[in-house]
Coordinates of N, CA and C and ligand atoms in Angstrom, one line a residue:
X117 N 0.8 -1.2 0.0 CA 0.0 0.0 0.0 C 0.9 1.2 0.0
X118 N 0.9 1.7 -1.4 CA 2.6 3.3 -1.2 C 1.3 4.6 -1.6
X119 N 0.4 4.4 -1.6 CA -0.2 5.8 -2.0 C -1.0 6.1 -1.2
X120 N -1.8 7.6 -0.7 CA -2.5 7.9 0.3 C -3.9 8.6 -1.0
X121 N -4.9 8.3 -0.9 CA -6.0 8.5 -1.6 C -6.8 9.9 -1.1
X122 N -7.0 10.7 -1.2 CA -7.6 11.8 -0.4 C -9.3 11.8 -1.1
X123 N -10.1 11.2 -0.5 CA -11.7 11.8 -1.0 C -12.3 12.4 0.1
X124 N -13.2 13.0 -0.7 CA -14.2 13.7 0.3 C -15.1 14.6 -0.3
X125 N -16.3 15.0 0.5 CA -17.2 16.2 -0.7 C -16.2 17.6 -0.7
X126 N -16.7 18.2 -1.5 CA -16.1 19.5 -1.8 C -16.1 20.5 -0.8
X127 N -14.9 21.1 -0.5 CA -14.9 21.9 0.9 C -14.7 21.4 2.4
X128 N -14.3 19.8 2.2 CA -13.4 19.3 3.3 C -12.1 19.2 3.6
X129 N -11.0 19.8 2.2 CA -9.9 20.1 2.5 C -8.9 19.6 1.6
X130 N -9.3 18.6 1.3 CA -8.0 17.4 0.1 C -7.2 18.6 -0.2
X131 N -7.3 19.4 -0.8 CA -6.2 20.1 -1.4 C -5.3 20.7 -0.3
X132 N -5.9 21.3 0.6 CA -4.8 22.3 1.7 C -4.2 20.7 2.3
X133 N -5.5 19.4 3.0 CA -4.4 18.3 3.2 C -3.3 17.6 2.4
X134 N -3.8 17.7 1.2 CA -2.8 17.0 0.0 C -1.6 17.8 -0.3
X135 N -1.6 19.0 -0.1 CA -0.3 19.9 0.0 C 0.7 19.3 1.2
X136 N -0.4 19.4 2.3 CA 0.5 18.9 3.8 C 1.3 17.6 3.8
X137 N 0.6 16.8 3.0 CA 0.8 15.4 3.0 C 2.6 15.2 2.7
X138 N 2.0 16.2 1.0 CA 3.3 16.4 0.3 C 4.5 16.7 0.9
X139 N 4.4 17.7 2.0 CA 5.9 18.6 2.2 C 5.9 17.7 3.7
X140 N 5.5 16.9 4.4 CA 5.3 16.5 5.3 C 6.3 14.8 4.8
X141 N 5.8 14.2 3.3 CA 6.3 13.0 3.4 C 7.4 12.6 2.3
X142 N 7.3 13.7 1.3 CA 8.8 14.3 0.2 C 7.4 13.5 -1.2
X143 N 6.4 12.6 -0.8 CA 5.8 11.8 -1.7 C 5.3 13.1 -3.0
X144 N 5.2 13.2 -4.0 CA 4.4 14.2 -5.0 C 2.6 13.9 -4.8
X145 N 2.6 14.9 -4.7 CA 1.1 15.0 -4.7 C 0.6 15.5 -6.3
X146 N -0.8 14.8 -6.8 CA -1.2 14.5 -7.9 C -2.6 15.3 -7.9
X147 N -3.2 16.4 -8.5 CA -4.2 16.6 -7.9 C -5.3 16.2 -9.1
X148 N -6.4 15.2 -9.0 CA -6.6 14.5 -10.2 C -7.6 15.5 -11.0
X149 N -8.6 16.7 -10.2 CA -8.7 17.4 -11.5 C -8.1 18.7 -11.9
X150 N -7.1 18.7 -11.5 CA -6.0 20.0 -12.1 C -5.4 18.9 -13.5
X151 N -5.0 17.6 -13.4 CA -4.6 16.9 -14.4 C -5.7 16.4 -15.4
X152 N -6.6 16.3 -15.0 CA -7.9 16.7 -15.9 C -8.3 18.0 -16.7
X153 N -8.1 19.0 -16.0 CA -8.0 20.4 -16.5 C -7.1 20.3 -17.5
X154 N -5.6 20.1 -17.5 CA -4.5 20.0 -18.1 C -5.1 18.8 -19.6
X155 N -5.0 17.5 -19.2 CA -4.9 16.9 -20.2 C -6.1 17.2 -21.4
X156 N -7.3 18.1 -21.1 CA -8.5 18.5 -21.9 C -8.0 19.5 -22.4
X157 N -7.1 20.4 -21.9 CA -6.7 21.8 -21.9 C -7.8 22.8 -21.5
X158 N -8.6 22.3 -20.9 CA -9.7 23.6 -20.1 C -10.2 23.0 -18.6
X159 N -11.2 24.1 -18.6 CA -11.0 24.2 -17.3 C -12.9 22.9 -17.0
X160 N -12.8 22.8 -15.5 CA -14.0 22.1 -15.4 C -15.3 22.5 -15.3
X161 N -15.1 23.8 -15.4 CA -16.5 24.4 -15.5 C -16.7 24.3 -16.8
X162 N -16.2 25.0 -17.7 CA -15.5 24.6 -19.4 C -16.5 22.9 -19.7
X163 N -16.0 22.3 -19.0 CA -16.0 20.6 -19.6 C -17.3 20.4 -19.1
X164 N -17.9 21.0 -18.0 CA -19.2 20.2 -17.7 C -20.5 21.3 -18.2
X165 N -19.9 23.0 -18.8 CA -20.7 23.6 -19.6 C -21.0 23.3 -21.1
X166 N -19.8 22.5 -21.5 CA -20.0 22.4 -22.8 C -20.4 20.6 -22.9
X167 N -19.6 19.7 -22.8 CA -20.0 18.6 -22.9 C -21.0 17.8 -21.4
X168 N -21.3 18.6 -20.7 CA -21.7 17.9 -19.5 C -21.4 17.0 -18.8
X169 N -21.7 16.8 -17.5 CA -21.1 15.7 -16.4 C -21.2 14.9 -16.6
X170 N -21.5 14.0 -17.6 CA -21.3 12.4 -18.0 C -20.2 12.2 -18.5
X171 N -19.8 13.4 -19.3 CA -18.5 13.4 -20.1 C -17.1 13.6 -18.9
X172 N -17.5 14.6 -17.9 CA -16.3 14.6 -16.9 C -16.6 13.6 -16.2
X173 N -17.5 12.9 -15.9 CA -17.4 11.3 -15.0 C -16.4 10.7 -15.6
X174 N -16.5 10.5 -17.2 CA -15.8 9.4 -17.9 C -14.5 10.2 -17.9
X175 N -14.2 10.9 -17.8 CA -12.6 11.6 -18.0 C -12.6 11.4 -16.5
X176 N -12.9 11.4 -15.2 CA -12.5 11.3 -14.2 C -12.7 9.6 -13.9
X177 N -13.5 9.3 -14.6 CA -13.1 7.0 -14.5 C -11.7 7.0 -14.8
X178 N -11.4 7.4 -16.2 CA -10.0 7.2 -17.1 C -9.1 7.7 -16.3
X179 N -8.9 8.8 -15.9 CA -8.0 9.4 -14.3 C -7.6 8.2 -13.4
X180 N -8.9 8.1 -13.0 CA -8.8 7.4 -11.8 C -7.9 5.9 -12.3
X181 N -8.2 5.5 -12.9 CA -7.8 4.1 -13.5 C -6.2 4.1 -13.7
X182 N -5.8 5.3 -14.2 CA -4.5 5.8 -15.0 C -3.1 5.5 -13.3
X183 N -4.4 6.6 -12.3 CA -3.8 7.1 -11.2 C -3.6 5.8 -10.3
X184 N -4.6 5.1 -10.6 CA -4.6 3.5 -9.3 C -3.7 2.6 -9.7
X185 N -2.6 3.1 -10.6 CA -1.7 2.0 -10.9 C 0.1 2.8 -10.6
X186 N -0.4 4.0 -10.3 CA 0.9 4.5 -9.9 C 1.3 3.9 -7.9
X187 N 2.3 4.5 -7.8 CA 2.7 3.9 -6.2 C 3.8 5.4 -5.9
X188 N 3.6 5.3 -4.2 CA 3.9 6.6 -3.9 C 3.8 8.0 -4.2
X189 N 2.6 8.1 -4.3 CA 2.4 9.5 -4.6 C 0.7 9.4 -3.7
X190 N 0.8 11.1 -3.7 CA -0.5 11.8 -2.8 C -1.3 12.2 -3.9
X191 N -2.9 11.7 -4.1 CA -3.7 11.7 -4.7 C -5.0 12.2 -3.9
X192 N -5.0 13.7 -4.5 CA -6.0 14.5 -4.4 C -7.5 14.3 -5.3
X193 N -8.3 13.8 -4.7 CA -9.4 13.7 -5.8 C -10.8 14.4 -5.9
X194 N -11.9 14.8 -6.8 CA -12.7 15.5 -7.0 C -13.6 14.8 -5.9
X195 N -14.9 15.5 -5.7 CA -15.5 15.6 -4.5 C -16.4 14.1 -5.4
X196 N -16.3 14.0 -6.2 CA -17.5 13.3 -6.9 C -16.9 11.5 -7.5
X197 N -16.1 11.4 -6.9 CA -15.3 10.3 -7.4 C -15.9 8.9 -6.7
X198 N -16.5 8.9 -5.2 CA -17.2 8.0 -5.0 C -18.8 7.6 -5.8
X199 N -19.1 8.5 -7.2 CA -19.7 8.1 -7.6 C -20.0 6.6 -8.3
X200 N -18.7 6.5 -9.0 CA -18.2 5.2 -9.4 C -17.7 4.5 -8.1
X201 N -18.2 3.2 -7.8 CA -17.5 2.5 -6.7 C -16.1 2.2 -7.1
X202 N -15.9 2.0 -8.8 CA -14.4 1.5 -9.3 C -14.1 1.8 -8.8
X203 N -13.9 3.2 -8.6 CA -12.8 4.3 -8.7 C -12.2 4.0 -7.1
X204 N -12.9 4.3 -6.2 CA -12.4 3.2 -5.2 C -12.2 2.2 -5.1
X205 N -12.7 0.8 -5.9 CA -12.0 -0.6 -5.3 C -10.7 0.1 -6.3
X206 N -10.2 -0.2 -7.6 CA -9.0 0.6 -8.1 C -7.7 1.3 -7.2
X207 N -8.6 2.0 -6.4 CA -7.2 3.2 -5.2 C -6.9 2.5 -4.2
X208 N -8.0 1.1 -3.9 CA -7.5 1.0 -2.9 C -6.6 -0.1 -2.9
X209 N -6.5 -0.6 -4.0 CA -5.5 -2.0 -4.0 C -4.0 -1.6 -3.9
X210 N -3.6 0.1 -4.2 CA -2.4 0.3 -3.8 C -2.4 1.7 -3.0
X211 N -3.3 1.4 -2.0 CA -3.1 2.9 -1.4 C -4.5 2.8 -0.4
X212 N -4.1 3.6 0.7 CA -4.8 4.2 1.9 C -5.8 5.5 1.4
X213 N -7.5 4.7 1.2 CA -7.7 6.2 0.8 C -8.4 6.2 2.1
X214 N -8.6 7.7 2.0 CA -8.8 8.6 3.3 C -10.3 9.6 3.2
X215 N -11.0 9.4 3.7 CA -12.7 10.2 3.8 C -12.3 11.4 4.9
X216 N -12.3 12.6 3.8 CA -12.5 13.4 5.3 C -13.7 14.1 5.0
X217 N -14.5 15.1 6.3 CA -15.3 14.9 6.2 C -15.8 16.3 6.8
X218 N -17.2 17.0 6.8 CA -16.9 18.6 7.3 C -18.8 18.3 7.7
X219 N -18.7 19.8 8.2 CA -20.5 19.9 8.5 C -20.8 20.3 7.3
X220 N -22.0 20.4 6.7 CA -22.3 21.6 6.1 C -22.4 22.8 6.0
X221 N -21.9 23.1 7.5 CA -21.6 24.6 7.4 C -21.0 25.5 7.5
X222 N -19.8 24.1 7.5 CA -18.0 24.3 7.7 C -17.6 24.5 6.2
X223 N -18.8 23.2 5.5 CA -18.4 23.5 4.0 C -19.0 24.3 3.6
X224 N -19.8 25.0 3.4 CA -20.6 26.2 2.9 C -20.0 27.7 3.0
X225 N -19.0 27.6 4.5 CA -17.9 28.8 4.7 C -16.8 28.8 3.8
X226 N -16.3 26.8 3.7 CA -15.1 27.1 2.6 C -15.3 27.5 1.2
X227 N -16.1 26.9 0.9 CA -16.6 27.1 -0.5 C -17.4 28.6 -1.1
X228 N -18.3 29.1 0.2 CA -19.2 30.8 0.0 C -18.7 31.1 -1.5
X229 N -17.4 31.5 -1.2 CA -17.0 32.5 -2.5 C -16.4 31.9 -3.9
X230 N -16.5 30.7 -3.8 CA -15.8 29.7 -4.8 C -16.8 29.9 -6.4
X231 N -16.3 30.2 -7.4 CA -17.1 30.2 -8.8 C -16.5 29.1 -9.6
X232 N -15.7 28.2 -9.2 CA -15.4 27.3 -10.1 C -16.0 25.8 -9.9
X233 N -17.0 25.9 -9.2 CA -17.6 24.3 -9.1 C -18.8 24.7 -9.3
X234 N -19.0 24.0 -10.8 CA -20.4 24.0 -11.6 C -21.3 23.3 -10.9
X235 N -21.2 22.5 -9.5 CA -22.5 22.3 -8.8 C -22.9 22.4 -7.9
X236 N -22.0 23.5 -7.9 CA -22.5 24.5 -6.5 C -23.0 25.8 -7.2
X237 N -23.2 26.1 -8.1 CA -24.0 27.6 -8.8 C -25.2 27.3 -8.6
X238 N -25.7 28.8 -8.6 CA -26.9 28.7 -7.6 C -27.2 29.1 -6.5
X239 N -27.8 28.2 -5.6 CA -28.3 28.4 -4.4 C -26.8 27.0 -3.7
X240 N -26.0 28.0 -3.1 CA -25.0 27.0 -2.2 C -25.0 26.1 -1.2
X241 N -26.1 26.2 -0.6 CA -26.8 26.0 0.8 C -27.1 24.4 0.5
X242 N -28.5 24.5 -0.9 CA -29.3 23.9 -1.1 C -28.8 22.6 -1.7
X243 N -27.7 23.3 -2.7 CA -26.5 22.4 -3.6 C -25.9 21.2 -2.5
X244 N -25.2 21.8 -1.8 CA -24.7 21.2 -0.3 C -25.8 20.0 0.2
X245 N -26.7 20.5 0.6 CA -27.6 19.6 1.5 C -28.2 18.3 0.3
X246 N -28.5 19.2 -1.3 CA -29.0 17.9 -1.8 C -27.7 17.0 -2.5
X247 N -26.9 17.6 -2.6 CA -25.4 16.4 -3.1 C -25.2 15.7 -1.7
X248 N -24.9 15.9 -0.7 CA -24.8 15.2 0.4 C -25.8 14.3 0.9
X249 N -27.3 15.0 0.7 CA -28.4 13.7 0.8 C -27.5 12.3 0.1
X250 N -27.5 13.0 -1.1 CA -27.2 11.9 -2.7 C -25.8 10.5 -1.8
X251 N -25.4 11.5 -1.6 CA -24.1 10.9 -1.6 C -23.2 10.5 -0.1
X252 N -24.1 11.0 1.0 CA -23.7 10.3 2.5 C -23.1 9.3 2.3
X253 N -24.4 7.9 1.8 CA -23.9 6.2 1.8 C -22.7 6.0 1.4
X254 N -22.3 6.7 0.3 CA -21.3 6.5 -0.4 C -20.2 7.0 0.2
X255 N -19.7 8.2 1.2 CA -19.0 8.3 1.7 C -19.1 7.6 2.9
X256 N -19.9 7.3 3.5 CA -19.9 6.5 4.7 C -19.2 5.4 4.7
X257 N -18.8 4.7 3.2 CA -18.8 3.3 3.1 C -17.3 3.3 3.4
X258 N -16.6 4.7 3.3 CA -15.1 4.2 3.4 C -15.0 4.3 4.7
X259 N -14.0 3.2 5.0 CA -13.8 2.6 6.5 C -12.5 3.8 7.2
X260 N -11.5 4.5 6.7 CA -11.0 5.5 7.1 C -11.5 7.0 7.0
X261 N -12.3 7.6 8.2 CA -12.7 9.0 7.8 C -12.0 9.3 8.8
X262 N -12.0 10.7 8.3 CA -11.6 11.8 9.2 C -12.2 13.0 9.1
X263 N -12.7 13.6 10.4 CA -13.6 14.9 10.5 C -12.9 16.0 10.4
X264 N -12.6 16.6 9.8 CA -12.1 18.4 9.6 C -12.3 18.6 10.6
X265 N -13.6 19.1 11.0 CA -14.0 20.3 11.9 C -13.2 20.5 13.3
X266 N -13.3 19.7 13.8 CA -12.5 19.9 14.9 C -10.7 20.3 15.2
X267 N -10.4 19.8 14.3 CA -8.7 19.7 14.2 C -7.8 21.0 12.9
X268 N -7.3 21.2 12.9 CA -6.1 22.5 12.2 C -5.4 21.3 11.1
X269 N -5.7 21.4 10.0 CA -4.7 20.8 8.8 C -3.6 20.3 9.2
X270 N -2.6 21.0 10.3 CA -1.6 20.1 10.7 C -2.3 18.6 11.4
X271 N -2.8 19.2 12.4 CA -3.6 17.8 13.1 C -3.7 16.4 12.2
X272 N -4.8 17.0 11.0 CA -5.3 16.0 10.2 C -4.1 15.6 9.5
X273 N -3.3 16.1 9.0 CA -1.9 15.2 8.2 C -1.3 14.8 9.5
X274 N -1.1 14.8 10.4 CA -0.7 13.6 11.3 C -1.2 12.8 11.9
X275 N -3.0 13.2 11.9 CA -3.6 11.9 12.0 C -3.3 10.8 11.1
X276 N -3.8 11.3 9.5 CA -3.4 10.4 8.6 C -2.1 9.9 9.1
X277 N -1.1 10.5 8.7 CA 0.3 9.8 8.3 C 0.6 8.5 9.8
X278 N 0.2 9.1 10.5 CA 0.1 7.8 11.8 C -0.9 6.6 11.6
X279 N -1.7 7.2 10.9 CA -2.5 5.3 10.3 C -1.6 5.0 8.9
X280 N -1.3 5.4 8.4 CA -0.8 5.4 7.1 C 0.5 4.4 7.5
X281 N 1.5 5.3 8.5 CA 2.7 4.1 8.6 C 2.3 3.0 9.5
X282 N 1.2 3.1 10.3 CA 0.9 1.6 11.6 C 0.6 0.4 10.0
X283 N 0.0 1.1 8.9 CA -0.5 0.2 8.0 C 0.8 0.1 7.4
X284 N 2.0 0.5 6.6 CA 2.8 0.3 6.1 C 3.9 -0.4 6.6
X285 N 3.9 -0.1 7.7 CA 5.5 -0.5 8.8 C 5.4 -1.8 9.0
Ligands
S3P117 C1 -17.1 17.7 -7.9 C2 -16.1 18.2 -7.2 C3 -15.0 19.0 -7.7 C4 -14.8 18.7 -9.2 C5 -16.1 18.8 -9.9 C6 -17.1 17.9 -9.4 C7 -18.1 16.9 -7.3 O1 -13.8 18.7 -7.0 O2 -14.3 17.4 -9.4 O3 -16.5 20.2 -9.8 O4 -18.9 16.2 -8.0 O5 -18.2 16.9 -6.1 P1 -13.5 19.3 -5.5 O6 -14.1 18.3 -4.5 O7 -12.0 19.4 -5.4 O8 -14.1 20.6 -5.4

């Protein structure tokens, strides 16, 4: 197991943790939709305005697929990846993925001013409460979570990295 898997809904942190992870373990961190952005050459509002979310699901299957075969590196992933179960059994065969996890009103603070997540335009609140209805079970299912709210980003990358090596060592 050499990779650390970061999911979670949008506005739990992957990215500020996936950074920490990075300068904390020397591992490269991978952030899977900035490489998405990159290999389309636009952006994801771009991709799910013009060809729509079925089309970035399948560019984020093919991601995921690409990414579950690499080893040692920190993989940052879209809020929406537990859609496909693959995408998880795939990360986890070489790697510790990790659920973290916020209130809704922890996430609603991080995200307030954000214009680049096509499913949160709109009403932010509402967006929140009915993607999270959707999608609880699905995050529930992973057996490693971790709560934001209470703990400072340092906290949380040493929570991780202390299960990460009990599992590795
Ligand atoms: C999505 C989350 C986003 C991005 C896309 C869809 C989702 O990533 O992949 O906008 O379905 O939850 P973040 O979780 O990094 O915001």
């Amino acid at each position: 197991m050499s990779n650390i898997i970061l999911v979670g809904f949008m506005g739990t942190g992957k990215t500020t943790v996936g950074k920490m992870l990075e300068n904390a373990t020397g591992l490269p961190l991978i952030d899977m939709d900035q490489l998405i952005e990159q290999e389309a050459g636009t952006s994801i509002s771009e991709i799910f305005a013009n060809e729509g979310e079925a089309h970035f699901r399948r560019l984020e299957r093919a991601m995921a697929q690409k990414l579950a075969t690499r080893s040692n590196h920190i993989i940052s992933t879209g809020g929406g990846i537990v859609l496909n179960p693959d995408n998880l059994t795939d990360f986890a065969r070489n790697g510790l993925v990790v659920c973290l996890t916020a209130s809704p009103d922890t996430i609603l603070n991080r995200v307030r001013n954000d214009k680049n997540r096509p499913l949160l335009a709109g009403d932010k609140e509402q967006q929140i409460y009915d993607l999270l209805q959707q999608r609880q079970p699905l995050y529930d299912a992973i057996p490693f979570q971790v709560a934001t709210d209470p703990y400072t980003p340092e906290q949380i990358t040493e929570i991780i990295l202390k299960h990460f090596r009990s599992h590795t060592d």
